Coordinates of C-alpha atoms in Angstrom, one line a residue:
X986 CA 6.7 -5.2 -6.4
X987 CA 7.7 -8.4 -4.0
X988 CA 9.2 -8.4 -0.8
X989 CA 10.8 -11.4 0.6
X990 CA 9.9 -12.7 3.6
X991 CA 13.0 -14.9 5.1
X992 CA 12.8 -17.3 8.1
X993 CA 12.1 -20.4 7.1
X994 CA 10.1 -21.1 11.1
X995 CA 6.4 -20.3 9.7
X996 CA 5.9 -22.8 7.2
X997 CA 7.7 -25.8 9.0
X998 CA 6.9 -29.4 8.1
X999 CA 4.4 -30.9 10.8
X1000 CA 7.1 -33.4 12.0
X1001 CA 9.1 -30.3 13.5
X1002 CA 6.3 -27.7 14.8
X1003 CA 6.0 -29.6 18.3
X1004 CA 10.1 -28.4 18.8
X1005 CA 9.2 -26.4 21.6
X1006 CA 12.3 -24.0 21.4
X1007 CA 11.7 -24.0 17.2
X1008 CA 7.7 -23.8 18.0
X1009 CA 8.7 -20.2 20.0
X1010 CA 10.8 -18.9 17.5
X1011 CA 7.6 -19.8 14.8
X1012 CA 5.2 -17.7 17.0
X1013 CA 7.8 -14.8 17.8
X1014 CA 8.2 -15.3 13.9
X1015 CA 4.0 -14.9 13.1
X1016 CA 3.9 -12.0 15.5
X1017 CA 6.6 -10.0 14.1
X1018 CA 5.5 -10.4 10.6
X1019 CA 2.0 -9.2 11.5
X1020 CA 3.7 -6.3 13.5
X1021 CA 5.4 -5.7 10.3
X1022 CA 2.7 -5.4 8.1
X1023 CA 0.4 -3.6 10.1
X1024 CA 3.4 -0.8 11.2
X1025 CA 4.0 -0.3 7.2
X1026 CA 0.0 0.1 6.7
X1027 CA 0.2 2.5 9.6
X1028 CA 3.2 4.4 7.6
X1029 CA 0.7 4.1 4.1
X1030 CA 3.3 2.0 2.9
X1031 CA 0.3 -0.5 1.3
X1032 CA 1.7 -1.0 -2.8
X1033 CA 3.3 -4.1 -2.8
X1034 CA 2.1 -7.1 -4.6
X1035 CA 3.2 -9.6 -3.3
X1036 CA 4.6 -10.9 0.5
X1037 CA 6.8 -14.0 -0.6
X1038 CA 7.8 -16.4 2.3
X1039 CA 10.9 -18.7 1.9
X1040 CA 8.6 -21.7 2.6
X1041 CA 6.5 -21.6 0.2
X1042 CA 9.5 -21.4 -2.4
X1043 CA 11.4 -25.1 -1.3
X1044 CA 10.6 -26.4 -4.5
X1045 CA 12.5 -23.2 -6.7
X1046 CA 15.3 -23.3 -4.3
X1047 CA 16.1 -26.7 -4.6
X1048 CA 15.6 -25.8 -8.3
X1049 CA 17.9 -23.3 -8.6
X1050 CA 20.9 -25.6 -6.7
X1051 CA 20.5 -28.3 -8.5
X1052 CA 21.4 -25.9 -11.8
X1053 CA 24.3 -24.4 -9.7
X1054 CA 25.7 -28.1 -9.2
X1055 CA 25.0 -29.1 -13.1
X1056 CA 27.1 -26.0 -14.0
X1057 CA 30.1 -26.5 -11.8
X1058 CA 28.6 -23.9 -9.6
X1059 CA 28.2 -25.8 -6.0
X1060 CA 30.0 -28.6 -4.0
X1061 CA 29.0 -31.0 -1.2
X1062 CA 30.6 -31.4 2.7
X1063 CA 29.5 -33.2 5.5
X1064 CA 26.7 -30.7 6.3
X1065 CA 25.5 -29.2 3.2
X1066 CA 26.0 -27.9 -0.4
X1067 CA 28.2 -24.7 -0.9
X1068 CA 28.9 -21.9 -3.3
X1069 CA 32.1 -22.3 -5.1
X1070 CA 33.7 -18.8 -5.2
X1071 CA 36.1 -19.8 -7.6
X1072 CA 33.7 -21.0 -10.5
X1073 CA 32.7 -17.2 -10.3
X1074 CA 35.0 -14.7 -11.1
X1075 CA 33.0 -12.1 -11.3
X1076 CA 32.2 -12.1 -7.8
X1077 CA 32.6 -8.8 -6.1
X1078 CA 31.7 -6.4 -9.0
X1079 CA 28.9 -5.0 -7.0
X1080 CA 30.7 -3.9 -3.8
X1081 CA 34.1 -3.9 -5.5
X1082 CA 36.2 -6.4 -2.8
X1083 CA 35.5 -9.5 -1.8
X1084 CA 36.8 -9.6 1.4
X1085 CA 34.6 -9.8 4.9
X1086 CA 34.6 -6.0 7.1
X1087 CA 34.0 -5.5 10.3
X1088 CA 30.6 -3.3 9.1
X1089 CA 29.5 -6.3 6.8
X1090 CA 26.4 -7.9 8.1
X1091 CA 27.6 -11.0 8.7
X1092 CA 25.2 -13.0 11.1
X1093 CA 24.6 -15.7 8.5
X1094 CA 28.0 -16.5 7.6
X1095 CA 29.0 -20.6 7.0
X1096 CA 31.3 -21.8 9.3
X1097 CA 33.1 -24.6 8.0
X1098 CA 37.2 -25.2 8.2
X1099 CA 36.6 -27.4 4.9
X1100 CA 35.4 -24.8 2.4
X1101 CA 37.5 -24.3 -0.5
X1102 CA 37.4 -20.7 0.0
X1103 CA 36.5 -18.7 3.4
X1104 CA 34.0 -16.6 1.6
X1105 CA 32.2 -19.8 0.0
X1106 CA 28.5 -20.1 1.5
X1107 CA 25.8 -22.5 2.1
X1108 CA 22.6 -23.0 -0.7
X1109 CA 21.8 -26.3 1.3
X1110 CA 22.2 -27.0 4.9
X1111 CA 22.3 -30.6 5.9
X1112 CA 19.3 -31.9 8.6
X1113 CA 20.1 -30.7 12.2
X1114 CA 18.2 -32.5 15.4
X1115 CA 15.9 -29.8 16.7
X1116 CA 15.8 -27.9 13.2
X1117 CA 13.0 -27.6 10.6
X1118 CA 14.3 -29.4 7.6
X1119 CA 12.3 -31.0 4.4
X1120 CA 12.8 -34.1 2.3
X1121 CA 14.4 -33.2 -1.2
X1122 CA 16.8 -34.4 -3.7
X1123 CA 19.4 -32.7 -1.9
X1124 CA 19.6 -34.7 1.4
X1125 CA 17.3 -33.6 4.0
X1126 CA 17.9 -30.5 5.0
X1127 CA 16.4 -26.4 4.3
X1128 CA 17.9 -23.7 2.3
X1129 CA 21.2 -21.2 2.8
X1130 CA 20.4 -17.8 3.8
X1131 CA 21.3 -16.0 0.3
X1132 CA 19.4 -18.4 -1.9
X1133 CA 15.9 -18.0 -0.5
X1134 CA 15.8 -14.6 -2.3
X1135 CA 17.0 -15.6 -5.7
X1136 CA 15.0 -18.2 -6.2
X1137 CA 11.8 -15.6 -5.0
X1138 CA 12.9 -13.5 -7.5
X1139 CA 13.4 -15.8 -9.9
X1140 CA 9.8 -16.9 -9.8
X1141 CA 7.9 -13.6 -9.7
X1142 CA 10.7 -11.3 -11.8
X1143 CA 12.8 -14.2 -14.2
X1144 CA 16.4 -14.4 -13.9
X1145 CA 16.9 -10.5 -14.3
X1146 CA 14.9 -7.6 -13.6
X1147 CA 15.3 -3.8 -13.3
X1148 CA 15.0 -3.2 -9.4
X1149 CA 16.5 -4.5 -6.2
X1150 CA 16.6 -2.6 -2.6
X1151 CA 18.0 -3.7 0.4
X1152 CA 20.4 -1.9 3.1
X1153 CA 24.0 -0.3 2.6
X1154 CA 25.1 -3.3 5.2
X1155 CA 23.5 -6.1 2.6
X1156 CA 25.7 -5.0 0.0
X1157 CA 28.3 -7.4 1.2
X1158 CA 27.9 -10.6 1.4
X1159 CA 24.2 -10.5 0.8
X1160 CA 23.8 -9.1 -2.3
X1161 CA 26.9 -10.4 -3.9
X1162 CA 26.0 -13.8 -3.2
X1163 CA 22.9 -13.2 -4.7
X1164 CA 24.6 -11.5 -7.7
X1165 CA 27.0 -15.0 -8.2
X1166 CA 24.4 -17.7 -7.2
X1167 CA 21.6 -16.1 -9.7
X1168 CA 23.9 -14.8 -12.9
X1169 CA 25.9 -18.3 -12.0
X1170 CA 22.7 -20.5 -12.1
X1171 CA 20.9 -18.9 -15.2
X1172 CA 24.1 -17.8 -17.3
X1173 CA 22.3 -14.0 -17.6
X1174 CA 23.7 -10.5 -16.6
X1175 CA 22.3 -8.7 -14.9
X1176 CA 20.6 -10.1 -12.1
X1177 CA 19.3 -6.1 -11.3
X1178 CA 19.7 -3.3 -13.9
X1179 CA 19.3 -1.3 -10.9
X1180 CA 20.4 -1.4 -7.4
X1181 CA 18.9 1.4 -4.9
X1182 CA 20.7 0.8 -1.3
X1183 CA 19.4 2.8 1.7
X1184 CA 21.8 4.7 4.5
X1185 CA 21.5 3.5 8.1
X1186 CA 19.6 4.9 10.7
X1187 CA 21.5 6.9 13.5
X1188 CA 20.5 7.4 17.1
X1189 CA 22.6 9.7 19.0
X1190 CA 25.3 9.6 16.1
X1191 CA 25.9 5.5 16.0
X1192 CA 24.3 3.1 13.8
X1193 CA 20.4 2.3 15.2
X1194 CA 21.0 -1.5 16.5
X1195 CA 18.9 -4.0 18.3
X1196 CA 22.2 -5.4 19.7
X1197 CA 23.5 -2.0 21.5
X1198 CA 20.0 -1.3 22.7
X1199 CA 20.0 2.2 21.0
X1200 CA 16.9 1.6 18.4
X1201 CA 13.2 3.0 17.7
X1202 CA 10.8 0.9 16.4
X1203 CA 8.0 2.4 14.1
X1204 CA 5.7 2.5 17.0
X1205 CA 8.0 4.1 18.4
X1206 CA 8.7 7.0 16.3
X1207 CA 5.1 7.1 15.3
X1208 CA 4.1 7.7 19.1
X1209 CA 5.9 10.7 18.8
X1210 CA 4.9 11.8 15.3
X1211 CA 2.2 11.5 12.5
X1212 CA 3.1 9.0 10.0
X1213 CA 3.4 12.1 7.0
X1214 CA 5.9 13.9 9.0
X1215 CA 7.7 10.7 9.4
X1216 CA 7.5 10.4 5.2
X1217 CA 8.9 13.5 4.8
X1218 CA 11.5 13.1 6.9
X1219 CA 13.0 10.3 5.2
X1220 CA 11.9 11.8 1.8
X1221 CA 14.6 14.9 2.6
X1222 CA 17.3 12.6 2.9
X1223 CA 18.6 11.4 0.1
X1224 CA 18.2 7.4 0.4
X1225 CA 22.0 6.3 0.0
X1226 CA 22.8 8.4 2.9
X1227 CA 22.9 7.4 7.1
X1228 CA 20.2 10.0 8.6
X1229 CA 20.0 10.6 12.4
X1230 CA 16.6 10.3 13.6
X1231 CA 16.3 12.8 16.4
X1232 CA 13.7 15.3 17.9
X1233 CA 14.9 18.0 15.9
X1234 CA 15.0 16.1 12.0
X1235 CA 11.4 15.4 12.9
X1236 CA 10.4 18.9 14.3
X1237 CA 12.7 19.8 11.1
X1238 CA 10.5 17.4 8.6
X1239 CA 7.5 18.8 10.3
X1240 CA 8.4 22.3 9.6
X1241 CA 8.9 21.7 6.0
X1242 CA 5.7 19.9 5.5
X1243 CA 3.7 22.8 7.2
X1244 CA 5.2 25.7 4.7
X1245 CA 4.0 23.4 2.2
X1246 CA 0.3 22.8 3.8
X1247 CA 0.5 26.4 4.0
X1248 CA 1.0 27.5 0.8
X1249 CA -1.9 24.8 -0.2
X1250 CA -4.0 26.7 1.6
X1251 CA -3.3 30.4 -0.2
X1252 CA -4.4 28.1 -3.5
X1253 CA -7.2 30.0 -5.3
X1254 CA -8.8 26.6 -7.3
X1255 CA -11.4 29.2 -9.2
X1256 CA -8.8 31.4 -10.3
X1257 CA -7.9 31.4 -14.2
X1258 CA -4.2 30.7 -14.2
X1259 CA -2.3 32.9 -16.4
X1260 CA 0.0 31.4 -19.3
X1261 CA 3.1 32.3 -17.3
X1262 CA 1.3 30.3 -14.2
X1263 CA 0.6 27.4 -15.4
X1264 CA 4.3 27.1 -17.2
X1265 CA 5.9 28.0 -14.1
X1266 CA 4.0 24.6 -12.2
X1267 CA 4.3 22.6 -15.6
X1268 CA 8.0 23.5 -15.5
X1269 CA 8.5 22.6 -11.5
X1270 CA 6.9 19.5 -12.1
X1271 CA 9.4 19.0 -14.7
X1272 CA 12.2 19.5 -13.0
X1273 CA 11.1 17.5 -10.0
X1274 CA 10.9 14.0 -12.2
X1275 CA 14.4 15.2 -13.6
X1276 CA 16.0 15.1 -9.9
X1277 CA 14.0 11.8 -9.4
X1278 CA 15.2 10.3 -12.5
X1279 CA 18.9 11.3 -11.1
X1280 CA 18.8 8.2 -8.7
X1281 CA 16.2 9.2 -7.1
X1282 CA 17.2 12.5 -5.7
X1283 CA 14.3 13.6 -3.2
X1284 CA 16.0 16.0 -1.2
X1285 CA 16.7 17.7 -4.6
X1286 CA 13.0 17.2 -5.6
X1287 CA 11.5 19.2 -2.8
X1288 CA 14.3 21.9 -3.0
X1289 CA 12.4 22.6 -6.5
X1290 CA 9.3 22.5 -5.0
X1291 CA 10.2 25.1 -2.3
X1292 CA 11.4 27.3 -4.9
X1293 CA 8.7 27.6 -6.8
X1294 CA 6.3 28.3 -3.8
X1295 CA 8.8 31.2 -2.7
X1296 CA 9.0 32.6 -6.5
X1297 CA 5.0 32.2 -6.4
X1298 CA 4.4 34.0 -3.2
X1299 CA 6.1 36.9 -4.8
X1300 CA 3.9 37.4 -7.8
X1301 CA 1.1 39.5 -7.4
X1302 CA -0.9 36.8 -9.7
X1303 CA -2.4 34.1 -6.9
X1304 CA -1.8 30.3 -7.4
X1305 CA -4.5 28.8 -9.1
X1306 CA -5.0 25.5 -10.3
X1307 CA -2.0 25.0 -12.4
X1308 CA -0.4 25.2 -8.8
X1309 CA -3.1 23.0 -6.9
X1310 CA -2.4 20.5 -9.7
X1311 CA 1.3 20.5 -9.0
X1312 CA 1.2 19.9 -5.2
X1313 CA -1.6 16.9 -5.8
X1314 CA 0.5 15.6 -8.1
X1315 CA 3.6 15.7 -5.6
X1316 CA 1.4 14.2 -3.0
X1317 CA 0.3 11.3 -4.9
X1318 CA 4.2 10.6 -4.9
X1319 CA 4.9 11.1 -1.8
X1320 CA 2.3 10.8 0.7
X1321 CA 3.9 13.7 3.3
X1322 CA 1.0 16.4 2.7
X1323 CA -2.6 16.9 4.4
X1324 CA -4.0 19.6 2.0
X1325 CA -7.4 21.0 1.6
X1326 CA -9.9 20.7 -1.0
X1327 CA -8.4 16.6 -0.9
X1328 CA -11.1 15.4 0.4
X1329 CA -12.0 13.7 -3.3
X1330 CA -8.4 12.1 -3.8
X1331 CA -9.0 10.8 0.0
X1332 CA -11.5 8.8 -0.7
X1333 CA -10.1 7.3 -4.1
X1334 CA -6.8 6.8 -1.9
X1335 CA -9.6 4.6 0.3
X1336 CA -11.1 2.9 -2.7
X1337 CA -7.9 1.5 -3.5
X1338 CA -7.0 0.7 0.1
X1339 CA -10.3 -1.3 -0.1
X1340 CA -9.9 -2.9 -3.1
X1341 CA -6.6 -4.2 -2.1
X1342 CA -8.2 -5.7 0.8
X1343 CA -11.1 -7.7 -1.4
X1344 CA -7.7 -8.7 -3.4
X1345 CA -5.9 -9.6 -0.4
X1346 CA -8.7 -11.8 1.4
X1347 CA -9.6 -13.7 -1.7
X1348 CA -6.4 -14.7 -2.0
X1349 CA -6.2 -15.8 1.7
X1350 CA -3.4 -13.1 2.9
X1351 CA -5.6 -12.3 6.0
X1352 CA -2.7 -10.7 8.0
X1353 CA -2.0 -8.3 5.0
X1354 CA -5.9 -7.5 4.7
X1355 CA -6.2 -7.1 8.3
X1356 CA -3.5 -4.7 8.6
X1357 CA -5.2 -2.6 6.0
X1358 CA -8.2 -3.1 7.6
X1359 CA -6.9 -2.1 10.8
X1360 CA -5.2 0.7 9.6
X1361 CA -8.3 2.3 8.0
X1362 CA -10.4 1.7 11.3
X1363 CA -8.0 4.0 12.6
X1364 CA -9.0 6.8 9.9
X1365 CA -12.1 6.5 10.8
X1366 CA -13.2 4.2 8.0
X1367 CA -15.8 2.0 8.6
X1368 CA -15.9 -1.3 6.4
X1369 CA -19.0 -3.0 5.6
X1370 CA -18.3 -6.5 4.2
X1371 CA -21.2 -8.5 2.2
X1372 CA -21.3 -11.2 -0.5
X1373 CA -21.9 -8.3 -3.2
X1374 CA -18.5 -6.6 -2.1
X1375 CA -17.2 -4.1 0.9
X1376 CA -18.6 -0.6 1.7
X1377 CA -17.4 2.0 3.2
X1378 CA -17.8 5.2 4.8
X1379 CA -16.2 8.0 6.6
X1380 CA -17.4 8.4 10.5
X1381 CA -18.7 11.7 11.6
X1382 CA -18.1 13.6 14.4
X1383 CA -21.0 15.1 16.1

């Protein structure tokens, strides 16, 4: 799994860091991404394998332009190379139009009264005074906003690959861009197999924007919640749709989550499970990967779960393991439940918490280790680090 980091400030050439406006941005830019990483370790949001930042990528994006020009793909005005719409008919089969919307996101759209087509934007934009910009075949000059992720992509995944997430709003242009500039540049379809697009957040019924002033950062939200409660609330929308974030869907979210801790806690781990038990589980397990497998239907998911815990607390038989097996196996998924008797697949969720750190610092990602780092400090995990490897241990209370 990558994630793209875009903003092209933290990796500047030396010539351009002493900028002083452009040297602000960089540190606003270093701060936020350590924000970032340590508010997604706080969430338990710690799987992906790599953090790829545009800067480090000049080489593939100047790469991937240079095929985009040698196909017939790209064109050259005064301040930059451009995407020729036209060469692409294909463009707009993801979001079906290919015309701008007032709820595109369209911050990063090209400005230029002599593009061919309105909708053409920039792979390469020509050196600006004041700007970071690096020395390539190209002209001087650093990347368009769209290309920076393709040519990521490209590097870690190949020209196509199953999965691709991003927000309802990047649909258009975002993601078509991508779409045209990858397929375009390689001559292979797809660029994703899959595309998994999440809903907006709502405060007080409008979209959550740093613009109006009406937004909750993580921090935020996690002031006034625990970080599972948060998980489940998310989990019991389905991703595609817009989901007010309120009081009430958290006190809602926590709610759920309880009944579930709850019926954790009636488990009977030494009973022997009857036949009809342990189908019952086998079969809501089942069922659960179906509604996942149905573009990834959680709401659905946990509707089967909450079924099978009111059908079992109407038997006279007690849940056993079959059952404990079943939540477990839910919570390794998900990450929403604090269930007793864990105390085992705790520490292995630690282990691998750790072990992603050793990964991390060897290969010199010290923000990403010290967010985990952090993050486990405030679980009450000490770390131990020492040329044989880190230990670790759980602090007591006295």
């Amino acid at each position: 799994m990558t994630r793209t980091v875009s903003g092209l400030g933290m990796g500047w050439p030396a010539r351009v860091r002493a900028a002083s406006a452009w040297a602000r941005r960089q540190a606003r830019r270093t701060l936020f991404e350590k924000q970032y990483l340590e508010d997604m370790a706080a969430l338990g949001n710690t799987r992906v394998d790599v953090h790829a930042r545009a800067h480090d990528h000049i080489d593939g994006i100047v790469d991937q332009i240079k095929r985009l020009i040698e196909r017939g793909h790209a064109y050259q005005l005064d301040d930059g190379w451009y995407f020729d719409l036209a060469s692409f008919p294909a463009y707009g089969k993801l979001s079906g139009r290919t015309d701008l919307r007032p709820e595109d996101s369209v911050s990063r759209i090209d400005d230029n009264s002599k593009k061919r087509h309105p909708g053409d934007f920039a792979l390469w934009k020509g050196r600006k005074d004041g700007e970071p910009f690096w020395e390539t075949d190209l002209g001087p000059g650093r990347p368009g906003w769209h290309i920076e992720d393709t040519a990521i992509t490209e590097t870690y995944f190949g020209p196509s690959y199953d999965l691709h997430g991003g927000a309802v709003d990047l649909i258009f242009p975002h993601h078509e861009a991508e779409v045209a500039q990858m397929e375009a540049a390689s001559g292979i379809e797809p660029l994703a197999r899959y595309w998994m697009h999440t809903g907006l957040l709502r405060v007080d019924g409008e979209k959550m924007s740093k613009s109006t002033g009406n937004f909750l950062t993580i921090r935020d939200a996690l002031a006034r919640t625990d970080f599972r409660t948060l998980r489940h609330a998310f989990l019991s929308q389905h991703y595609r749709s817009s989901m007010e974030l309120s009081d009430s869907t958290l006190e809602q979210a926590r709610g759920a989550r309880r009944r579930i801790e709850n019926f954790a806690r009636t488990i009977d781990p030494a009973h022997t499970d009857s036949q009809a038990n342990t189908a019952r589980a086998a079969d809501t397990w089942k069922e659960m990967r179906e509604r996942l497998d149905d573009d990834f239907d959680t709401p659905g998911a946990l509707a089967v779960l909450f079924q099978y815990i009111r059908e079992q607390n109407r038997l006279e038989e007690p849940a056993g393991p079959a059952a404990l097996r079943l939540i477990e196996d839910v919570n390794n998924l998900f990450g929403t439940f604090d269930i007793p008797g864990s105390a085992a697949q705790s520490d292995a969720v630690v282990d691998e918490l750790v072990k992603e750190r050793d990964r991390l610092r060897a290969a010199r990602k010290f923000a990403e280790a010290d967010a985990i780092r952090d993050q486990l400090i405030k679980e009450g995990v000490v770390l131990e680090d020492s040329p044989e490897g880190t230990r670790w241990w759980k602090e007591t209370t006295p």
